[in-house]
Amino acid sequence: MVSRAVGVLALQGAFREHAQALRRLGAEIQEVRLPADLAGLSGVVMPGGESTTMRRLLATRGLDTALCDFHAAGGALWGTCAGAILLARDIAGDSDVPGLPPALGLLDMAVQRNAYGRQVDSFTTPLTVQELQAPFEAFFIRAPAITRVGAGVEVLAQYGGQPVAVREGRLLATTFHPELSGDDGMHRLFLNLL
């Protein structure tokens, strides 16, 4: 059982579902809404949601700088769907939104927002994920596509020839929603980074 405290960014999105999965694995959960909520945590999950709204909320609350400092001090970060966009170094389509605060830019990858289509184009598919024993049922909902990864980024899973789960050091990104699958395998993989 995991005894380390893990945060779940609780600004929007399916943060409760992430918290439930992590609790099933024995983690202590702290909802993160302000920089002070990061104290004592080993890792933070950044769930899906609307990435431009999330970026504005992070900047307004000072969480953008706080999360970068948290990672620099040894904390692990996992971004799912919109959370993966927050981690990306390059984001296609950013110039279309005036006054948008920068993303965290910690993970050496480029993403294209909403690359898999609109809400009505959502789908599930089994994925082969490195370090997981069985295929993982992945939910893609207005998902971004990872269009480039740096030399130090490990691709853990692909769909249609494109990376959909990647890891770089203490950073993990998935373009799908693992919290909706009922399979805690990806959450276990994240806890192993701590």
PDB file of C-alpha atoms in Angstrom:
ATOM      1  CA  MET A   1       0.000   0.000   0.000  1.00  0.00           C
ATOM      2  CA  VAL A   2       1.141   3.540  -0.760  1.00  0.00           C
ATOM      3  CA  SER A   3       1.511   5.852   2.214  1.00  0.00           C
ATOM      4  CA  ARG A   4       2.574   9.016   0.422  1.00  0.00           C
ATOM      5  CA  ALA A   5       0.240  12.000   0.176  1.00  0.00           C
ATOM      6  CA  VAL A   6      -0.904  12.839  -3.340  1.00  0.00           C
ATOM      7  CA  GLY A   7      -2.688  15.964  -4.525  1.00  0.00           C
ATOM      8  CA  VAL A   8      -5.410  16.193  -7.120  1.00  0.00           C
ATOM      9  CA  LEU A   9      -5.840  19.572  -8.797  1.00  0.00           C
ATOM     10  CA  ALA A  10      -9.471  20.358  -7.931  1.00  0.00           C
ATOM     11  CA  LEU A  11     -10.292  23.354 -10.120  1.00  0.00           C
ATOM     12  CA  GLN A  12     -12.525  21.523 -12.618  1.00  0.00           C
ATOM     13  CA  GLY A  13     -12.815  18.181 -14.381  1.00  0.00           C
ATOM     14  CA  ALA A  14     -12.989  14.656 -12.979  1.00  0.00           C
ATOM     15  CA  PHE A  15     -10.801  15.268  -9.939  1.00  0.00           C
ATOM     16  CA  ARG A  16     -13.089  13.249  -7.656  1.00  0.00           C
ATOM     17  CA  GLU A  17     -12.718  10.155  -9.853  1.00  0.00           C
ATOM     18  CA  HIS A  18      -8.918  10.496  -9.740  1.00  0.00           C
ATOM     19  CA  ALA A  19      -9.064  10.832  -5.951  1.00  0.00           C
ATOM     20  CA  GLN A  20     -11.211   7.690  -5.671  1.00  0.00           C
ATOM     21  CA  ALA A  21      -8.774   5.647  -7.785  1.00  0.00           C
ATOM     22  CA  LEU A  22      -5.785   6.829  -5.755  1.00  0.00           C
ATOM     23  CA  ARG A  23      -7.558   6.103  -2.472  1.00  0.00           C
ATOM     24  CA  ARG A  24      -8.291   2.557  -3.664  1.00  0.00           C
ATOM     25  CA  LEU A  25      -4.520   2.163  -3.998  1.00  0.00           C
ATOM     26  CA  GLY A  26      -3.940   3.401  -0.444  1.00  0.00           C
ATOM     27  CA  ALA A  27      -2.827   6.966  -1.147  1.00  0.00           C
ATOM     28  CA  GLU A  28      -3.709   9.874   1.129  1.00  0.00           C
ATOM     29  CA  ILE A  29      -5.429  12.539  -0.976  1.00  0.00           C
ATOM     30  CA  GLN A  30      -5.295  16.327  -0.751  1.00  0.00           C
ATOM     31  CA  GLU A  31      -7.444  18.444  -3.082  1.00  0.00           C
ATOM     32  CA  VAL A  32      -5.274  21.226  -4.505  1.00  0.00           C
ATOM     33  CA  ARG A  33      -6.864  24.635  -5.079  1.00  0.00           C
ATOM     34  CA  LEU A  34      -4.159  26.977  -3.756  1.00  0.00           C
ATOM     35  CA  PRO A  35      -0.342  26.866  -3.564  1.00  0.00           C
ATOM     36  CA  ALA A  36      -0.476  26.122   0.184  1.00  0.00           C
ATOM     37  CA  ASP A  37      -2.287  22.849  -0.617  1.00  0.00           C
ATOM     38  CA  LEU A  38       0.943  21.479  -2.149  1.00  0.00           C
ATOM     39  CA  ALA A  39       2.727  21.288   1.214  1.00  0.00           C
ATOM     40  CA  GLY A  40       3.733  17.750   2.151  1.00  0.00           C
ATOM     41  CA  LEU A  41       2.712  16.163  -1.155  1.00  0.00           C
ATOM     42  CA  SER A  42       4.827  13.771  -3.233  1.00  0.00           C
ATOM     43  CA  GLY A  43       2.841  14.133  -6.453  1.00  0.00           C
ATOM     44  CA  VAL A  44      -0.086  15.949  -8.057  1.00  0.00           C
ATOM     45  CA  VAL A  45      -2.587  14.756 -10.658  1.00  0.00           C
ATOM     46  CA  MET A  46      -3.911  17.417 -13.047  1.00  0.00           C
ATOM     47  CA  PRO A  47      -7.203  16.109 -14.474  1.00  0.00           C
ATOM     48  CA  GLY A  48      -8.991  16.812 -17.696  1.00  0.00           C
ATOM     49  CA  GLY A  49     -11.218  19.837 -18.135  1.00  0.00           C
ATOM     50  CA  GLU A  50     -10.982  22.889 -20.367  1.00  0.00           C
ATOM     51  CA  SER A  51      -7.311  23.750 -20.783  1.00  0.00           C
ATOM     52  CA  THR A  52      -7.672  27.506 -21.400  1.00  0.00           C
ATOM     53  CA  THR A  53      -9.882  27.882 -18.309  1.00  0.00           C
ATOM     54  CA  MET A  54      -7.470  25.793 -16.273  1.00  0.00           C
ATOM     55  CA  ARG A  55      -4.504  27.915 -17.363  1.00  0.00           C
ATOM     56  CA  ARG A  56      -6.300  31.086 -16.340  1.00  0.00           C
ATOM     57  CA  LEU A  57      -7.242  29.607 -12.962  1.00  0.00           C
ATOM     58  CA  LEU A  58      -3.683  28.388 -12.340  1.00  0.00           C
ATOM     59  CA  ALA A  59      -2.274  31.853 -13.106  1.00  0.00           C
ATOM     60  CA  THR A  60      -4.906  33.690 -11.043  1.00  0.00           C
ATOM     61  CA  ARG A  61      -4.231  31.518  -7.987  1.00  0.00           C
ATOM     62  CA  GLY A  62      -0.450  31.421  -8.386  1.00  0.00           C
ATOM     63  CA  LEU A  63      -0.562  27.677  -8.933  1.00  0.00           C
ATOM     64  CA  ASP A  64       1.337  27.855 -12.219  1.00  0.00           C
ATOM     65  CA  THR A  65       4.537  28.990 -10.499  1.00  0.00           C
ATOM     66  CA  ALA A  66       3.821  26.849  -7.429  1.00  0.00           C
ATOM     67  CA  LEU A  67       3.461  23.655  -9.507  1.00  0.00           C
ATOM     68  CA  CYS A  68       6.717  24.365 -11.361  1.00  0.00           C
ATOM     69  CA  ASP A  69       8.473  24.954  -8.030  1.00  0.00           C
ATOM     70  CA  PHE A  70       6.881  21.780  -6.640  1.00  0.00           C
ATOM     71  CA  HIS A  71       8.267  19.748  -9.541  1.00  0.00           C
ATOM     72  CA  ALA A  72      11.704  21.393  -9.292  1.00  0.00           C
ATOM     73  CA  ALA A  73      11.780  20.379  -5.606  1.00  0.00           C
ATOM     74  CA  GLY A  74      11.196  16.701  -6.485  1.00  0.00           C
ATOM     75  CA  GLY A  75       7.407  16.406  -6.847  1.00  0.00           C
ATOM     76  CA  ALA A  76       5.852  14.214  -9.544  1.00  0.00           C
ATOM     77  CA  LEU A  77       3.146  15.564 -11.871  1.00  0.00           C
ATOM     78  CA  TRP A  78       0.619  13.686 -14.000  1.00  0.00           C
ATOM     79  CA  GLY A  79      -1.540  15.474 -16.543  1.00  0.00           C
ATOM     80  CA  THR A  80      -4.537  13.716 -18.099  1.00  0.00           C
ATOM     81  CA  CYS A  81      -6.173  15.171 -21.234  1.00  0.00           C
ATOM     82  CA  ALA A  82      -6.273  18.934 -20.488  1.00  0.00           C
ATOM     83  CA  GLY A  83      -3.728  18.291 -17.748  1.00  0.00           C
ATOM     84  CA  ALA A  84      -1.371  16.915 -20.406  1.00  0.00           C
ATOM     85  CA  ILE A  85      -1.787  20.186 -22.300  1.00  0.00           C
ATOM     86  CA  LEU A  86      -0.770  22.069 -19.140  1.00  0.00           C
ATOM     87  CA  LEU A  87       2.489  20.074 -18.992  1.00  0.00           C
ATOM     88  CA  ALA A  88       3.400  20.463 -22.686  1.00  0.00           C
ATOM     89  CA  ARG A  89       6.252  22.657 -23.812  1.00  0.00           C
ATOM     90  CA  ASP A  90       4.554  23.473 -27.156  1.00  0.00           C
ATOM     91  CA  ILE A  91       0.805  23.803 -27.781  1.00  0.00           C
ATOM     92  CA  ALA A  92      -0.671  24.251 -31.260  1.00  0.00           C
ATOM     93  CA  GLY A  93      -3.433  26.841 -31.406  1.00  0.00           C
ATOM     94  CA  ASP A  94      -2.311  28.973 -28.454  1.00  0.00           C
ATOM     95  CA  SER A  95      -2.091  32.146 -30.515  1.00  0.00           C
ATOM     96  CA  ASP A  96      -5.846  31.915 -31.194  1.00  0.00           C
ATOM     97  CA  VAL A  97      -6.637  32.860 -27.572  1.00  0.00           C
ATOM     98  CA  PRO A  98      -5.581  36.421 -26.680  1.00  0.00           C
ATOM     99  CA  GLY A  99      -4.186  37.001 -23.192  1.00  0.00           C
ATOM    100  CA  LEU A 100      -3.834  33.293 -22.420  1.00  0.00           C
ATOM    101  CA  PRO A 101      -1.301  32.620 -19.644  1.00  0.00           C
ATOM    102  CA  PRO A 102       1.501  30.209 -20.552  1.00  0.00           C
ATOM    103  CA  ALA A 103       1.216  26.526 -19.750  1.00  0.00           C
ATOM    104  CA  LEU A 104       3.682  24.956 -17.307  1.00  0.00           C
ATOM    105  CA  GLY A 105       5.897  23.855 -20.219  1.00  0.00           C
ATOM    106  CA  LEU A 106       7.707  21.191 -18.193  1.00  0.00           C
ATOM    107  CA  LEU A 107       7.394  18.150 -20.473  1.00  0.00           C
ATOM    108  CA  ASP A 108       9.336  18.095 -23.739  1.00  0.00           C
ATOM    109  CA  MET A 109       6.424  17.439 -26.081  1.00  0.00           C
ATOM    110  CA  ALA A 110       4.129  19.279 -28.468  1.00  0.00           C
ATOM    111  CA  VAL A 111       0.356  18.840 -28.409  1.00  0.00           C
ATOM    112  CA  GLN A 112      -2.573  19.721 -30.648  1.00  0.00           C
ATOM    113  CA  ARG A 113      -5.707  20.563 -28.661  1.00  0.00           C
ATOM    114  CA  ASN A 114      -8.970  18.693 -29.443  1.00  0.00           C
ATOM    115  CA  ALA A 115      -7.183  16.665 -32.125  1.00  0.00           C
ATOM    116  CA  TYR A 116      -9.516  13.672 -31.821  1.00  0.00           C
ATOM    117  CA  GLY A 117     -12.637  15.743 -32.485  1.00  0.00           C
ATOM    118  CA  ARG A 118     -15.540  17.179 -30.556  1.00  0.00           C
ATOM    119  CA  GLN A 119     -17.470  15.707 -27.630  1.00  0.00           C
ATOM    120  CA  VAL A 120     -19.657  13.651 -29.997  1.00  0.00           C
ATOM    121  CA  ASP A 121     -16.495  12.034 -31.408  1.00  0.00           C
ATOM    122  CA  SER A 122     -15.513  10.570 -28.017  1.00  0.00           C
ATOM    123  CA  PHE A 123     -14.539   6.893 -28.024  1.00  0.00           C
ATOM    124  CA  THR A 124     -12.946   4.125 -25.971  1.00  0.00           C
ATOM    125  CA  THR A 125     -10.267   1.731 -27.101  1.00  0.00           C
ATOM    126  CA  PRO A 126      -7.994  -0.837 -25.460  1.00  0.00           C
ATOM    127  CA  LEU A 127      -4.352   0.245 -25.286  1.00  0.00           C
ATOM    128  CA  THR A 128      -1.182  -1.686 -24.660  1.00  0.00           C
ATOM    129  CA  VAL A 129       0.647   0.327 -22.003  1.00  0.00           C
ATOM    130  CA  GLN A 130       4.230  -0.451 -20.995  1.00  0.00           C
ATOM    131  CA  GLU A 131       4.432  -1.740 -17.404  1.00  0.00           C
ATOM    132  CA  LEU A 132       0.735  -2.726 -17.328  1.00  0.00           C
ATOM    133  CA  GLN A 133      -0.087  -6.431 -17.574  1.00  0.00           C
ATOM    134  CA  ALA A 134      -3.417  -6.214 -19.415  1.00  0.00           C
ATOM    135  CA  PRO A 135      -4.801  -3.888 -22.106  1.00  0.00           C
ATOM    136  CA  PHE A 136      -6.050  -0.620 -20.633  1.00  0.00           C
ATOM    137  CA  GLU A 137      -9.498   0.644 -21.689  1.00  0.00           C
ATOM    138  CA  ALA A 138      -8.820   4.294 -22.602  1.00  0.00           C
ATOM    139  CA  PHE A 139     -11.519   6.975 -22.835  1.00  0.00           C
ATOM    140  CA  PHE A 140     -10.755   9.735 -25.370  1.00  0.00           C
ATOM    141  CA  ILE A 141     -12.967  12.808 -24.834  1.00  0.00           C
ATOM    142  CA  ARG A 142     -12.027  15.929 -26.838  1.00  0.00           C
ATOM    143  CA  ALA A 143      -8.511  14.611 -26.436  1.00  0.00           C
ATOM    144  CA  PRO A 144      -5.322  16.356 -27.491  1.00  0.00           C
ATOM    145  CA  ALA A 145      -2.786  14.618 -29.709  1.00  0.00           C
ATOM    146  CA  ILE A 146       0.900  14.453 -28.869  1.00  0.00           C
ATOM    147  CA  THR A 147       2.555  15.509 -32.111  1.00  0.00           C
ATOM    148  CA  ARG A 148       6.197  15.538 -30.991  1.00  0.00           C
ATOM    149  CA  VAL A 149       8.232  14.149 -28.095  1.00  0.00           C
ATOM    150  CA  GLY A 150      11.765  15.062 -27.120  1.00  0.00           C
ATOM    151  CA  ALA A 151      14.658  12.622 -27.000  1.00  0.00           C
ATOM    152  CA  GLY A 152      14.295  12.114 -23.231  1.00  0.00           C
ATOM    153  CA  VAL A 153      10.577  11.317 -23.354  1.00  0.00           C
ATOM    154  CA  GLU A 154       9.530   7.668 -23.082  1.00  0.00           C
ATOM    155  CA  VAL A 155       6.415   6.656 -25.037  1.00  0.00           C
ATOM    156  CA  LEU A 156       4.351   4.272 -22.878  1.00  0.00           C
ATOM    157  CA  ALA A 157       1.372   3.810 -25.227  1.00  0.00           C
ATOM    158  CA  GLN A 158       0.316   4.715 -28.746  1.00  0.00           C
ATOM    159  CA  TYR A 159      -2.949   4.948 -30.641  1.00  0.00           C
ATOM    160  CA  GLY A 160      -2.962   5.154 -34.432  1.00  0.00           C
ATOM    161  CA  GLY A 161       0.818   5.515 -34.435  1.00  0.00           C
ATOM    162  CA  GLN A 162       0.783   8.584 -32.139  1.00  0.00           C
ATOM    163  CA  PRO A 163       1.882   8.718 -28.501  1.00  0.00           C
ATOM    164  CA  VAL A 164      -1.013   8.879 -26.019  1.00  0.00           C
ATOM    165  CA  ALA A 165       0.897   8.149 -22.782  1.00  0.00           C
ATOM    166  CA  VAL A 166       4.400   9.479 -22.150  1.00  0.00           C
ATOM    167  CA  ARG A 167       6.818   9.830 -19.266  1.00  0.00           C
ATOM    168  CA  GLU A 168       9.814  12.086 -18.714  1.00  0.00           C
ATOM    169  CA  GLY A 169      11.441  11.696 -15.328  1.00  0.00           C
ATOM    170  CA  ARG A 170       8.809  12.530 -12.694  1.00  0.00           C
ATOM    171  CA  LEU A 171       6.345  13.751 -15.341  1.00  0.00           C
ATOM    172  CA  LEU A 172       3.564  11.591 -16.767  1.00  0.00           C
ATOM    173  CA  ALA A 173       1.049  12.634 -19.421  1.00  0.00           C
ATOM    174  CA  THR A 174      -1.928  10.794 -20.895  1.00  0.00           C
ATOM    175  CA  THR A 175      -4.196  12.241 -23.549  1.00  0.00           C
ATOM    176  CA  PHE A 176      -7.058   9.990 -22.403  1.00  0.00           C
ATOM    177  CA  HIS A 177      -9.081   9.811 -19.158  1.00  0.00           C
ATOM    178  CA  PRO A 178      -7.828   6.843 -17.078  1.00  0.00           C
ATOM    179  CA  GLU A 179     -10.012   7.836 -14.123  1.00  0.00           C
ATOM    180  CA  LEU A 180     -13.135   6.781 -16.076  1.00  0.00           C
ATOM    181  CA  SER A 181     -12.001   3.246 -16.889  1.00  0.00           C
ATOM    182  CA  GLY A 182     -12.456   1.555 -13.511  1.00  0.00           C
ATOM    183  CA  ASP A 183      -8.921   0.171 -13.995  1.00  0.00           C
ATOM    184  CA  ASP A 184      -6.413   1.664 -11.532  1.00  0.00           C
ATOM    185  CA  GLY A 185      -3.363   0.569 -13.525  1.00  0.00           C
ATOM    186  CA  MET A 186      -2.380   4.053 -14.714  1.00  0.00           C
ATOM    187  CA  HIS A 187      -2.821   5.473 -11.218  1.00  0.00           C
ATOM    188  CA  ARG A 188      -0.561   2.721  -9.865  1.00  0.00           C
ATOM    189  CA  LEU A 189       2.003   3.592 -12.543  1.00  0.00           C
ATOM    190  CA  PHE A 190       1.914   7.230 -11.372  1.00  0.00           C
ATOM    191  CA  LEU A 191       2.333   6.255  -7.734  1.00  0.00           C
ATOM    192  CA  ASN A 192       5.431   4.309  -8.759  1.00  0.00           C
ATOM    193  CA  LEU A 193       7.006   7.636  -9.820  1.00  0.00           C
ATOM    194  CA  LEU A 194       6.801   8.968  -6.262  1.00  0.00           C
TER     195      LEU A 194
END
